[in-house]
Coordinates of C-alpha atoms in Angstrom, one line a residue:
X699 CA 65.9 30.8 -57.8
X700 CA 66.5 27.3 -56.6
X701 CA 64.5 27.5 -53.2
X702 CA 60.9 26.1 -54.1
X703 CA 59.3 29.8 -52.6
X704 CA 60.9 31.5 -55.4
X705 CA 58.5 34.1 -56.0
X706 CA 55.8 32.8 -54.0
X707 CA 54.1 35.5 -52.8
X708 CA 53.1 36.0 -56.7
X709 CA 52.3 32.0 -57.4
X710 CA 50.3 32.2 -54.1
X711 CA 48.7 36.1 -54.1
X712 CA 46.6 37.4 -50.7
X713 CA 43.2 37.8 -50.6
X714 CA 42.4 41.6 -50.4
X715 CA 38.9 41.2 -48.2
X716 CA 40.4 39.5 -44.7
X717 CA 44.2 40.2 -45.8
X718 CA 46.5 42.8 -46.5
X719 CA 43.7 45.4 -45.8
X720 CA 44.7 48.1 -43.4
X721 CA 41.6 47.5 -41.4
X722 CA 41.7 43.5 -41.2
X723 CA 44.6 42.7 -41.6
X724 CA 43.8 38.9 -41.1
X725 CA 47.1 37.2 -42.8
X726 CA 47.4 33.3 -42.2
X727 CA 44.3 32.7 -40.6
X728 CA 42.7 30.3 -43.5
X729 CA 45.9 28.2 -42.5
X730 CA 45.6 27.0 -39.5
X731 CA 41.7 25.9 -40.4
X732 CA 42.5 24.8 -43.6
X733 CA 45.5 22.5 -41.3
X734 CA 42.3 21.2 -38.8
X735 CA 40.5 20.3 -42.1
X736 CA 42.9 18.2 -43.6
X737 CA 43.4 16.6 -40.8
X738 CA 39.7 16.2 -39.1
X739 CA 38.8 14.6 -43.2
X740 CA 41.8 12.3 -42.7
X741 CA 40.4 10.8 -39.7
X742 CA 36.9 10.6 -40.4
X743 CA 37.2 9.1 -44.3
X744 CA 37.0 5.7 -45.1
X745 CA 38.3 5.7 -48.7
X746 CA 42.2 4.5 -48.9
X747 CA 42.7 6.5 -52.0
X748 CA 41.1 9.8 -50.4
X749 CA 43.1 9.6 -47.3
X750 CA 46.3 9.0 -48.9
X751 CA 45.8 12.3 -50.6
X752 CA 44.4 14.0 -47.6
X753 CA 47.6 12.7 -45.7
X754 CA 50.1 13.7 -48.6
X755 CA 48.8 17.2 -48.8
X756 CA 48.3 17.7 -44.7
X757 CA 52.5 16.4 -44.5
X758 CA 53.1 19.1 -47.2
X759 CA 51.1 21.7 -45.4
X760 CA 53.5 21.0 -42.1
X761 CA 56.7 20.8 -43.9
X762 CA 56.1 24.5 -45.2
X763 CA 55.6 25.8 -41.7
X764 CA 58.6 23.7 -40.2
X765 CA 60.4 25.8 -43.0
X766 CA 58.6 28.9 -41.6
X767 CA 59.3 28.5 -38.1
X768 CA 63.2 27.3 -38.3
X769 CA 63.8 30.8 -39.8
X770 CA 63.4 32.0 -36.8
X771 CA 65.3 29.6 -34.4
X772 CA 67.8 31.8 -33.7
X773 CA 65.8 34.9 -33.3
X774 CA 66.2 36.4 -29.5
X775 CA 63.3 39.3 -30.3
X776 CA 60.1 37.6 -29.8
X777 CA 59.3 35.5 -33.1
X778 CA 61.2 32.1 -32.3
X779 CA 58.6 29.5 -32.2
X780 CA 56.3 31.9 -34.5
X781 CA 54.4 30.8 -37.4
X782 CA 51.7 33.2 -39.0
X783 CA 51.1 35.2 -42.2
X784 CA 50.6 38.3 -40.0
X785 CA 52.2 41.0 -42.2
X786 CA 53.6 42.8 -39.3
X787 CA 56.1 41.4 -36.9
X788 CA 56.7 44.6 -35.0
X789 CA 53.2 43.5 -33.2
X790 CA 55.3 40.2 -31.6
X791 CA 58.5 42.3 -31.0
X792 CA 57.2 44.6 -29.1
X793 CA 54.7 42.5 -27.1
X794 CA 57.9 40.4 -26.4
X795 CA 60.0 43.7 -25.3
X796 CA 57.0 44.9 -23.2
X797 CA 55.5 47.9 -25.2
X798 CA 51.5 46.6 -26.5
X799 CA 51.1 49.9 -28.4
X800 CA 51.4 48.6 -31.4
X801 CA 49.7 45.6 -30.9
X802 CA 46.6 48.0 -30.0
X803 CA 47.1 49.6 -33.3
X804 CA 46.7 46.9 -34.8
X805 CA 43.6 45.3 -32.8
X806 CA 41.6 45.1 -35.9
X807 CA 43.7 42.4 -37.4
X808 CA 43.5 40.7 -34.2
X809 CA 46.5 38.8 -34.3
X810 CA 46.1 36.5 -31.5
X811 CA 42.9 35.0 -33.4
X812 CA 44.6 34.2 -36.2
X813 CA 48.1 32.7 -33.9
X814 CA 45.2 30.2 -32.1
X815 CA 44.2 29.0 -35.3
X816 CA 47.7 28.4 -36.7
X817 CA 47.6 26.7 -32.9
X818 CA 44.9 25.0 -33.2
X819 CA 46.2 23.5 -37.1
X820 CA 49.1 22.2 -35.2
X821 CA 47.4 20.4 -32.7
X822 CA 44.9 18.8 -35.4
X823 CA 47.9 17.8 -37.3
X824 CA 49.3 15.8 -34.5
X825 CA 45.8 14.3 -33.0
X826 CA 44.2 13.6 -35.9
X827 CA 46.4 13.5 -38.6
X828 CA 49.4 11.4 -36.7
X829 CA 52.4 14.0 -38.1
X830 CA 55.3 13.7 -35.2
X831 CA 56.6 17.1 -36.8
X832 CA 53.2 18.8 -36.3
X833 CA 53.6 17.9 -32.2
X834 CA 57.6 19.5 -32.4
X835 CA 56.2 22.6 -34.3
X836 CA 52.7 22.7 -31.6
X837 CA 55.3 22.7 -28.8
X838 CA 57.5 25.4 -30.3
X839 CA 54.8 27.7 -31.1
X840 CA 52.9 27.2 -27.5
X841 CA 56.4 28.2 -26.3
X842 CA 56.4 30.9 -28.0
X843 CA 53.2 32.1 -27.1
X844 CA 54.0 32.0 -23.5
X845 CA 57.1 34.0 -23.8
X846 CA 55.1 36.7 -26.3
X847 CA 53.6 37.4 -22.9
X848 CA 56.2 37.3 -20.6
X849 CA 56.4 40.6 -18.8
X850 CA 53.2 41.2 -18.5
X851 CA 51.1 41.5 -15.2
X852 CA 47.4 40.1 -15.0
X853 CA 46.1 43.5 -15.4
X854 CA 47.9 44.2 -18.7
X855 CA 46.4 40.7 -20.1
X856 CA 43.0 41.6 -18.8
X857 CA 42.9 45.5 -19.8
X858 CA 45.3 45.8 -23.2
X859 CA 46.1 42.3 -24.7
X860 CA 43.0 40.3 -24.5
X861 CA 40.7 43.4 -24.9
X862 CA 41.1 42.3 -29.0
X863 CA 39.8 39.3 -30.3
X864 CA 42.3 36.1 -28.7
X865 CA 40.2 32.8 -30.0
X866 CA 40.5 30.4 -28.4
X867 CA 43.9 30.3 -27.4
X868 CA 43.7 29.6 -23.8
X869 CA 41.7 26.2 -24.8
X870 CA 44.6 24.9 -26.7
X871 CA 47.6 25.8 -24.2
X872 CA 44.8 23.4 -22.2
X873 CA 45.7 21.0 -24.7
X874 CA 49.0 21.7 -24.8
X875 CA 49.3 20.6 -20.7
X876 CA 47.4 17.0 -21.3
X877 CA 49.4 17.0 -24.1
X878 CA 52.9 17.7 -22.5
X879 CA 52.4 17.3 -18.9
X880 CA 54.3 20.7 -18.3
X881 CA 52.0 22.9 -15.8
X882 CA 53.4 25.9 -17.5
X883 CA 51.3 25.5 -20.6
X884 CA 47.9 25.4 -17.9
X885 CA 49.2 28.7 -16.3
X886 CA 49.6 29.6 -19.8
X887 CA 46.1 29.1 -20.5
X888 CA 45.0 30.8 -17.4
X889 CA 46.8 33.6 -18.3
X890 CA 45.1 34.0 -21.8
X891 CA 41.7 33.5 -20.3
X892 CA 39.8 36.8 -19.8
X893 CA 38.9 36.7 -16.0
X894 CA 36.9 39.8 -16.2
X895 CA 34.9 37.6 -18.8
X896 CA 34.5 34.8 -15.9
X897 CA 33.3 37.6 -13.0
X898 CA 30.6 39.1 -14.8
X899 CA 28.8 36.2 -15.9
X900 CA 28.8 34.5 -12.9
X901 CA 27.4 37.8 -11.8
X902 CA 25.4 38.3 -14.0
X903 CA 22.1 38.8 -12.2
X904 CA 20.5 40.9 -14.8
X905 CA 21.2 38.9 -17.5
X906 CA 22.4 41.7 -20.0
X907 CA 26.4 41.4 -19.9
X908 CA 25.9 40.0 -22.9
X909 CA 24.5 42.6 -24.9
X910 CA 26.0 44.5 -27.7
X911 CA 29.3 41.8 -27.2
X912 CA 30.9 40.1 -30.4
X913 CA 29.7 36.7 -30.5
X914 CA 32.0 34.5 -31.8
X915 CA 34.7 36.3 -29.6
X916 CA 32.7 35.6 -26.2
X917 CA 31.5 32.0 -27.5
X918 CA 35.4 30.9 -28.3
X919 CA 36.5 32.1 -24.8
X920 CA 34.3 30.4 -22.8
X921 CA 35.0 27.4 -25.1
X922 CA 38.5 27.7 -23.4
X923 CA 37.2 28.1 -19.9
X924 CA 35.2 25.0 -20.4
X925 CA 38.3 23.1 -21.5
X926 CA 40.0 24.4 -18.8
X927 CA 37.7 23.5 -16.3
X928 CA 37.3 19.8 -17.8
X929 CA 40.9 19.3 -16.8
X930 CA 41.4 20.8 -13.6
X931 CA 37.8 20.7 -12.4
X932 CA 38.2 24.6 -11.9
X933 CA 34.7 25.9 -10.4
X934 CA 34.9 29.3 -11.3
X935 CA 36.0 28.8 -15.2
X936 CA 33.0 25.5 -15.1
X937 CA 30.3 27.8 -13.8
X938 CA 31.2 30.8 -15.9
X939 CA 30.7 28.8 -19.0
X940 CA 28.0 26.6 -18.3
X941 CA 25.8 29.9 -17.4
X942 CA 27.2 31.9 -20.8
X943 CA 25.5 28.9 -22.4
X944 CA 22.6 29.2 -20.6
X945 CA 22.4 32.7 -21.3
X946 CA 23.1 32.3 -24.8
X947 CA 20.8 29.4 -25.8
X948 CA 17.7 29.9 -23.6
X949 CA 17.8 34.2 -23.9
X950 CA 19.4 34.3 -27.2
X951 CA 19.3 32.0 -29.7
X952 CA 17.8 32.1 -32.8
X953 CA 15.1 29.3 -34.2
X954 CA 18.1 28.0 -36.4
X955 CA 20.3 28.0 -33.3
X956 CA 22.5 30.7 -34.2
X957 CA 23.1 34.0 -32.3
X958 CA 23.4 37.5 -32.8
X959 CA 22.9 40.1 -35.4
X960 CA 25.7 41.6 -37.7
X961 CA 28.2 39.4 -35.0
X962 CA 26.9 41.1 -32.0
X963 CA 24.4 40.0 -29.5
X964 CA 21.2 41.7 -29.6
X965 CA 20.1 43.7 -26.1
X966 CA 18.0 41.8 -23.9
X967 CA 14.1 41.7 -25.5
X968 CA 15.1 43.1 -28.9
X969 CA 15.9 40.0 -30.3
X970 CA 13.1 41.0 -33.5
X971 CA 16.2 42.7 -34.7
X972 CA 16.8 38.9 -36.3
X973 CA 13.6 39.5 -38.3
X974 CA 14.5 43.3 -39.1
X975 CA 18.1 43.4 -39.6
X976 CA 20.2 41.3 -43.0
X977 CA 22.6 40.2 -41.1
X978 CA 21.9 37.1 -39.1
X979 CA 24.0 34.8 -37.3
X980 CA 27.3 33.9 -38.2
X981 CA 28.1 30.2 -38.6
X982 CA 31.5 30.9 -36.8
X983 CA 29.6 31.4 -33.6
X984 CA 27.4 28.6 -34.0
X985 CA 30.9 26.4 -34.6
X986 CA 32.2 27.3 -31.4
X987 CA 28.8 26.8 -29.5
X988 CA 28.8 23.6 -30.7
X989 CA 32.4 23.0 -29.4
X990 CA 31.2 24.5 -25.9
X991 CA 27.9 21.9 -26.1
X992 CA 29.7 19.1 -26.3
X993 CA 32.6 19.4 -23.7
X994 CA 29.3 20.5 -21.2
X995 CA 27.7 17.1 -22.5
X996 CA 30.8 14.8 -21.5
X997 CA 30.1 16.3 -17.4
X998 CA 26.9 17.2 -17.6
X999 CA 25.1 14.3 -20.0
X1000 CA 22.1 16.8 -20.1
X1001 CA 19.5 15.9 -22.8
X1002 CA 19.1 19.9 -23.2
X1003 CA 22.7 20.0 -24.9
X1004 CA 21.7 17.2 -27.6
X1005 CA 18.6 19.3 -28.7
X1006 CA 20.2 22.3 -29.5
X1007 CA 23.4 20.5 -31.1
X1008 CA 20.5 18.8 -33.0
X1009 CA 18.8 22.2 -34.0
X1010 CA 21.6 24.4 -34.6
X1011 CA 23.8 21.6 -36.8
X1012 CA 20.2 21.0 -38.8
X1013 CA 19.1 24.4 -39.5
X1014 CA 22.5 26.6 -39.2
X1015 CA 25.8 24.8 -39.6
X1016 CA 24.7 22.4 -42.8
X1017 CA 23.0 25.8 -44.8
X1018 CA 25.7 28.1 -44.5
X1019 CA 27.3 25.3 -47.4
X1020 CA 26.4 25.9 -51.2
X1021 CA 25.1 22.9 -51.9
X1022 CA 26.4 23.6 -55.8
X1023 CA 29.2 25.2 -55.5
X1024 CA 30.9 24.3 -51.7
X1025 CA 31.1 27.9 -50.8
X1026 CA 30.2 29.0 -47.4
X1027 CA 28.1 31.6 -45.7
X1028 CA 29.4 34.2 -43.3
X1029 CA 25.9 35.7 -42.4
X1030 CA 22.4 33.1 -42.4
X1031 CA 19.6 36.1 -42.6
X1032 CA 16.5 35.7 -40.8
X1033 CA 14.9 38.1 -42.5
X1034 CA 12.2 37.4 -45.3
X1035 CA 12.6 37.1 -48.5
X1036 CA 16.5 37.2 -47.7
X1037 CA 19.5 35.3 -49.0
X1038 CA 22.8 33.7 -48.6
X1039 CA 26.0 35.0 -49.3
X1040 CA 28.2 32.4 -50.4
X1041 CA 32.4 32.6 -50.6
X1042 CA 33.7 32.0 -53.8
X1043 CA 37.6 30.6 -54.6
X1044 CA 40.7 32.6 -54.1
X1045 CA 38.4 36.0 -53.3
X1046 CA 35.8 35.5 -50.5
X1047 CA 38.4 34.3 -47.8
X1048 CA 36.6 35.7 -44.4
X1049 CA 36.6 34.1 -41.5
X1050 CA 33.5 31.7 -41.3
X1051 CA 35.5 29.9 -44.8
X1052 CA 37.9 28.8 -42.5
X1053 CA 35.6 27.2 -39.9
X1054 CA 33.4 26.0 -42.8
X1055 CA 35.7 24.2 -44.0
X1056 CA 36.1 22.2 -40.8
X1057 CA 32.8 21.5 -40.3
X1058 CA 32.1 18.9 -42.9
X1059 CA 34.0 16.3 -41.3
X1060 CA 32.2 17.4 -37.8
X1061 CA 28.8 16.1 -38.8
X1062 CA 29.0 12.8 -37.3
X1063 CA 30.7 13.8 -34.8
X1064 CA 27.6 14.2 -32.0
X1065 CA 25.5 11.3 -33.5
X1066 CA 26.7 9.3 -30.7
X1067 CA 28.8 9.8 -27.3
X1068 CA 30.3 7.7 -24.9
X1069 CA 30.3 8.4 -20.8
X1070 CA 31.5 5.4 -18.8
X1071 CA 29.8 2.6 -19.9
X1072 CA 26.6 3.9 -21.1
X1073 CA 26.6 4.5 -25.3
X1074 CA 24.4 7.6 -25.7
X1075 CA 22.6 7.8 -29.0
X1076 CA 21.5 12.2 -29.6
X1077 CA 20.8 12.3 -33.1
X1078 CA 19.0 10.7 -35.2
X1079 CA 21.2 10.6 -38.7
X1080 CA 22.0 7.7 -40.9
X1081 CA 25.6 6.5 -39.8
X1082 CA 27.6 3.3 -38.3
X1083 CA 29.8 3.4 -35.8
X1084 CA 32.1 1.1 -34.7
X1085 CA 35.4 0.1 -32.4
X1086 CA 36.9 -1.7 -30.4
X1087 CA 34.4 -2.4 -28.4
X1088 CA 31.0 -1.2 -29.5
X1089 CA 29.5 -0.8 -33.2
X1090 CA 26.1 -0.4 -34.4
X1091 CA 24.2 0.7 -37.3
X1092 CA 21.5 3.5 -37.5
X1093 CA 19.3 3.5 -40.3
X1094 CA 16.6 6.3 -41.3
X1095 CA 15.3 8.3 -43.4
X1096 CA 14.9 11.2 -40.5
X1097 CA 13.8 13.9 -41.3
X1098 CA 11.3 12.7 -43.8
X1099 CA 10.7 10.0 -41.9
X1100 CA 10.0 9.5 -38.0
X1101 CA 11.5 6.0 -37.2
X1102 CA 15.4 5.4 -36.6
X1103 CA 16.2 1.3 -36.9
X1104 CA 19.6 0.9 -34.5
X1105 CA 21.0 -2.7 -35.1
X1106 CA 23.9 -4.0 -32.9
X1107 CA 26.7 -5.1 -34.7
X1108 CA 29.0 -5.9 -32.1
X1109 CA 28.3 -7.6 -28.4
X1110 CA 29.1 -6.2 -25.0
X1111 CA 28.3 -5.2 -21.7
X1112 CA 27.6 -1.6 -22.0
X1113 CA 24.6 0.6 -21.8
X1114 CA 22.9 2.3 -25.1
X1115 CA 20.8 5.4 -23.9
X1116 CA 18.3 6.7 -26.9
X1117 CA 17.1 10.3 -26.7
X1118 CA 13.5 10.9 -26.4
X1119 CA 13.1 14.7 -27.9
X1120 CA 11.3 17.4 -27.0
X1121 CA 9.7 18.1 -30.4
X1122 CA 8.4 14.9 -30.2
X1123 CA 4.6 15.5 -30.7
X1124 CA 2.6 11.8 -30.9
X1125 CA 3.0 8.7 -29.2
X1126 CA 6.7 8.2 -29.0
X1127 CA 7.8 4.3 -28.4
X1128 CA 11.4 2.3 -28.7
X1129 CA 11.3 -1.5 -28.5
X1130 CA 14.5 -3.8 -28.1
X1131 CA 13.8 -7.0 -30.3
X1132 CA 10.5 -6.2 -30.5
X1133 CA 9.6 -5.8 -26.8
X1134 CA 9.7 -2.6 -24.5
X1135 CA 12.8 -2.0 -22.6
X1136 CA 12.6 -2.9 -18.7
X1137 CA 12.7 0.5 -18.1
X1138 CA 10.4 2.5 -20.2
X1139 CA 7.0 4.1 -18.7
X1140 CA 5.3 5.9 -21.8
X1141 CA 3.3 7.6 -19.4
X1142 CA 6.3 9.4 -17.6
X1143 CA 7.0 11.3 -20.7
X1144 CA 5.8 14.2 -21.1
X1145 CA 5.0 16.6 -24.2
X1146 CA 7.6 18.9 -24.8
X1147 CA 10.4 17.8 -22.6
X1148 CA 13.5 15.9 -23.7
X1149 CA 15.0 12.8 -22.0
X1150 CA 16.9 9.3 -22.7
X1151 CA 15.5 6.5 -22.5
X1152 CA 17.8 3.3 -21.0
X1153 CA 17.3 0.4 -23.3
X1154 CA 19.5 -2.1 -21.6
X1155 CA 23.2 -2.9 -20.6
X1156 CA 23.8 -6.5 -21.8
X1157 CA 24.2 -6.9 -26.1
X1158 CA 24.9 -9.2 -29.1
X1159 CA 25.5 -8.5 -32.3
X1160 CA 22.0 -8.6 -34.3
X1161 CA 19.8 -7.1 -31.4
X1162 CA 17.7 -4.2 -32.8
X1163 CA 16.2 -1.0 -30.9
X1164 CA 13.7 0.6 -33.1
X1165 CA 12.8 4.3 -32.1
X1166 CA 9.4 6.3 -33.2
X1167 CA 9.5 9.3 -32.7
X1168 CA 6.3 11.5 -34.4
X1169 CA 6.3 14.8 -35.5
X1170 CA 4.1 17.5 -36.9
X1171 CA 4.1 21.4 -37.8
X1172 CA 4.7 23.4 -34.9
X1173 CA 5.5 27.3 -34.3
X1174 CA 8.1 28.9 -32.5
X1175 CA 8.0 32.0 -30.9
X1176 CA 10.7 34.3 -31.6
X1177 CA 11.4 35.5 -27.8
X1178 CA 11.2 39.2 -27.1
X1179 CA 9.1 39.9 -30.3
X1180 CA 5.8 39.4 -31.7
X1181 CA 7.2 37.0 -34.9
X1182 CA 7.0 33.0 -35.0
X1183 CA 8.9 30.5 -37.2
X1184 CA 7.1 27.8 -38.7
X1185 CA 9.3 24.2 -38.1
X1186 CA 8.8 20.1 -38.5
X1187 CA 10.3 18.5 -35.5
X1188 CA 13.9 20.1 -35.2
X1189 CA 13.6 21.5 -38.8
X1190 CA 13.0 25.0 -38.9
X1191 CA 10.9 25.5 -42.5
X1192 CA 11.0 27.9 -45.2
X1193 CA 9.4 29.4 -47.9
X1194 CA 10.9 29.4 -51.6
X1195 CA 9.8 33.1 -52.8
X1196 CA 13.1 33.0 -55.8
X1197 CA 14.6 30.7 -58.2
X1198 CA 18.4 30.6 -59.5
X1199 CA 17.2 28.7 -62.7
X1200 CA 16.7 31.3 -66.0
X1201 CA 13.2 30.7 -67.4
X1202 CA 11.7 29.8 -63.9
X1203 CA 8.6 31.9 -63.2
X1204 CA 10.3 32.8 -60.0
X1205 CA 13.9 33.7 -61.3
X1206 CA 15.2 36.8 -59.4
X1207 CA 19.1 38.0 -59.9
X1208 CA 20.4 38.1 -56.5
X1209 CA 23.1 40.8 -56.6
X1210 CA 26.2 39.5 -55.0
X1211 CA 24.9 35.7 -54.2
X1212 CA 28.8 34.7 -55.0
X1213 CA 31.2 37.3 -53.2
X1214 CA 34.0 38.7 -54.7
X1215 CA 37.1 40.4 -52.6
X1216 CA 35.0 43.2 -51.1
X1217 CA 35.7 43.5 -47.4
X1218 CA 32.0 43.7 -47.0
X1219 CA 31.2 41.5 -49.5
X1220 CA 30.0 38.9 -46.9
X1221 CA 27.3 41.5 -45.6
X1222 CA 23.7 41.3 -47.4
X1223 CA 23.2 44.5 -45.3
X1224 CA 25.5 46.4 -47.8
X1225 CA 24.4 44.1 -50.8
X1226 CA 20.4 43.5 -50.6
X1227 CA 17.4 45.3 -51.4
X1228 CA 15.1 45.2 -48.5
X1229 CA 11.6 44.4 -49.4
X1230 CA 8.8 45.5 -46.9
X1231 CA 8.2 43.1 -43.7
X1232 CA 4.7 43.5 -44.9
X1233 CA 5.2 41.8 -48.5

């Protein structure tokens, strides 16, 4: 009665829609996310007072799982080094003795998602948050991982263990080797990536390997094979997941940027199953494609990644938030006259909460990047940014507006590059104090295409690059079907057919808008009327 988890599984209940089911089983995975959360807000807020409490709680959060993990420091059967809310341990026993049986039994709750998150918290905690314990429990847990595996070939990781749902954990073992040094965490990562994954989409002549496959599961490994490939300049694992994101985002993708229907890619030319279907794409997907653009930014520096960062963060990643109540969306629905379903407190715990949660403290993130010596500006969003050695200011009122004011705040010899967009439809123009940079031909641009613009290499504080960039109303096809979206430069429109407010001439109950702890609660396919296409 003395310990402070006296009775905590009754202080701190499960939630009954992604835990302690017998089909989803998903135990501990809000952890690890809630883990990268504390820790991304730490680094990215400003406020003393804020951080201190972010920090307290993010040091509380690691002390728990340092309890968690020393009771099994002694253990000789597979869980030392563990940490997870998985309610069965017989899966990790008996992957460690050899036998996967049970761990296919219990695919569903796919338990290796759920350990890269806890992974992935770990990591975060260390980076970002700067908690030494969080790097002793990261290396125990990676070790662990490694020897979950242990007597296993290749072909029992390809065809039995990473046949269910594994995350990304094969991107932070990467980690784990910059991290560490030690080479056996990169094997480790090679091991945990799905080569049959890497084979047929560099093979992938016909372009359909991608059909009917879950989204967010593909998206997250090829995340991995990115990171992989950014360390050890691997062709095979670089190729494979620059064309799944070619495939994905030029075949694919939705106006809003995300992918899939119900969390499935569509078959090639049936993608007016976004209009017909309820359930659009999830924002988990659309997280880790946004992981995947960036690291093929940092090699590539291709304008093409910027625009669809731009579109999908825009139009996917900040509506799947409740801008009244903070919960997030699992499904967005394409579909007219459709809605969002929105997680509610201590019930709605699915998956796309946990990355939702991240992504707040993501939004800045892309505004600018650095390569070398050349300071590329990609989005046009009101921020600072500043350094050692560079800072500036952005100022705009984008997307109302079409001009972004960039003031240079502190001097240098480095290169700012300014994105010239694609949806870009009058006379775009950027000046440096006024004047035109050296290197800007207006009439080399082209309607429609996306490129940056060089604006100089030599800089002191007070120099000012303003960027026009006008837009109008434009349509977008949906490919593979005969319906169009409607959009403003990057910002895909719609139409307000329902209000939330009683007394408004448009009020409409929308059953289920706040989920409860229904396992398809997220789903407005098992939740919404469907009114005619032709309404």
């Amino acid at each position: 009665e003395n310990s402070r988890y006296y009775q905590w599984e009754y202080e701190h209940p499960a939630f009954t829609n992604f835990a302690w089911n017998p089909s989803m089983a998903m135990d501990g995975h809000i952890t690890g996310h809630y883990l990268s959360a504390l820790s991304l807000a730490y680094a990215s807020c400003h406020d003393a007072v804020v951080r201190g409490k972010l920090k307290e709680r993010l040091d509380y959060m690691v002390a728990v799982m340092k309890d968690c993990q020393d009771v099994f420091v002694k253990d000789r059967n597979g869980l030392k080094g563990y940490i997870g809310g998985n309610p069965d341990n017989e899966i990790w026993k008996s992957l460690y003795s050899g036998d996967y049986r049970i761990y296919n039994q219990r695919g569903n709750w796919v338990p290796l998602y759920c350990a890269h998150k806890t992974l992935a918290g770990l990591r975060d905690a260390f980076i970002y948050g700067g908690n030494a314990d969080a790097k002793i429990l990261f290396k125990n847990m990676c070790d662990w991982t490694i020897e979950l595996v242990h007597l296993f070939t290749s072909d029992i990781m390809e065809m039995q263990i990473l046949q269910w749902e594994p995350g990304a954990i094969n991107e932070v073992l990467a980690d784990a080797y910059v991290i560490f040094g030690d080479n056996k965490y990169m094997k480790a990562a090679q091991k945990y990536s799905h080569q049959i994954m890497i084979e047929n989409m560099i093979g992938d002549t016909n372009n359909d390997f991608l059909d009917v496959k879950h989204t967010n599961e593909c998206t997250a490994k090829f995340e991995g094979f990115a990171r992989i490939a950014e360390i050890d300049g691997d062709d095979r694992y670089r190729k494979s997941s620059q064309r799944y994101w070619n495939d994905v985002v030029k075949r694919r993708a939705s106006a809003i940027g995300g992918v899939g229907v119900n969390s499935y890619f569509t078959n090639q030319g049936r993608n007016s199953k976004y209009i017909e279907e309820c359930d659009g794409p999830e924002s988990c997907t659309s997280y880790n494609m946004l992981k995947l653009t960036e690291r093929l930014f940092s090699r590539l520096r291709n304008p093409a990644y910027s625009e669809y960062y731009e579109k999908t963060l825009l139009n996917h990643i900040l509506s799947a938030i409740d801008p009244e109540t903070g919960g997030y969306a699992y499904y967005t629905s394409l579909r007219p006259q459709s809605y969002r379903i929105y997680s509610t407190p201590n019930e709605a715990m699915w998956c796309c909460v946990g990355t939702g949660m991240e992504n707040p403290s993501k939004f800045g993130e892309f505004i600018y990047t650095l390569a070398q010596d050349t300071l590329f500006v990609n989005l046009f969003i009101a921020s600072e940014l500043s350094d050692s050695h560079y800072a500036l200011r952005q100022e705009t009122d984008f997307p109302y507006g079409n001009k972004s004011v960039i003031t240079v705040t502190k001097g240098g010899n480095y290169s700012i590059a300014v994105r010239h967009p694609s949806w870009v439809t009058g006379k775009y123009n950027i000046t440096v104090n006024g004047k035109a940079p050296k290197n800007f031909y207006p009439e080399r641009i082209k309607r429609g295409e996306t490129m940056y613009i060089s604006c100089g290499k030599s800089w002191k504080a007070g120099d000012v690059i303003e960027v026009y960039y006008p837009m109008s109303l434009g349509i977008d096809p949906c490919p593979g079907s005969s319906y169009i979206s409607f959009s403003f430069g990057p910002m895909v429109l719609a139409a307000i057919t329902s209000s939330n407010q009683q007394g408004h001439e448009l009020y409409e109950e929308l059953p289920n808008e706040y989920a409860g702890e229904g396992q398809r609660d997220n789903s407005l396919a098992s939740k919404m009327k469907k009114l005619s296409l032709a309404q």
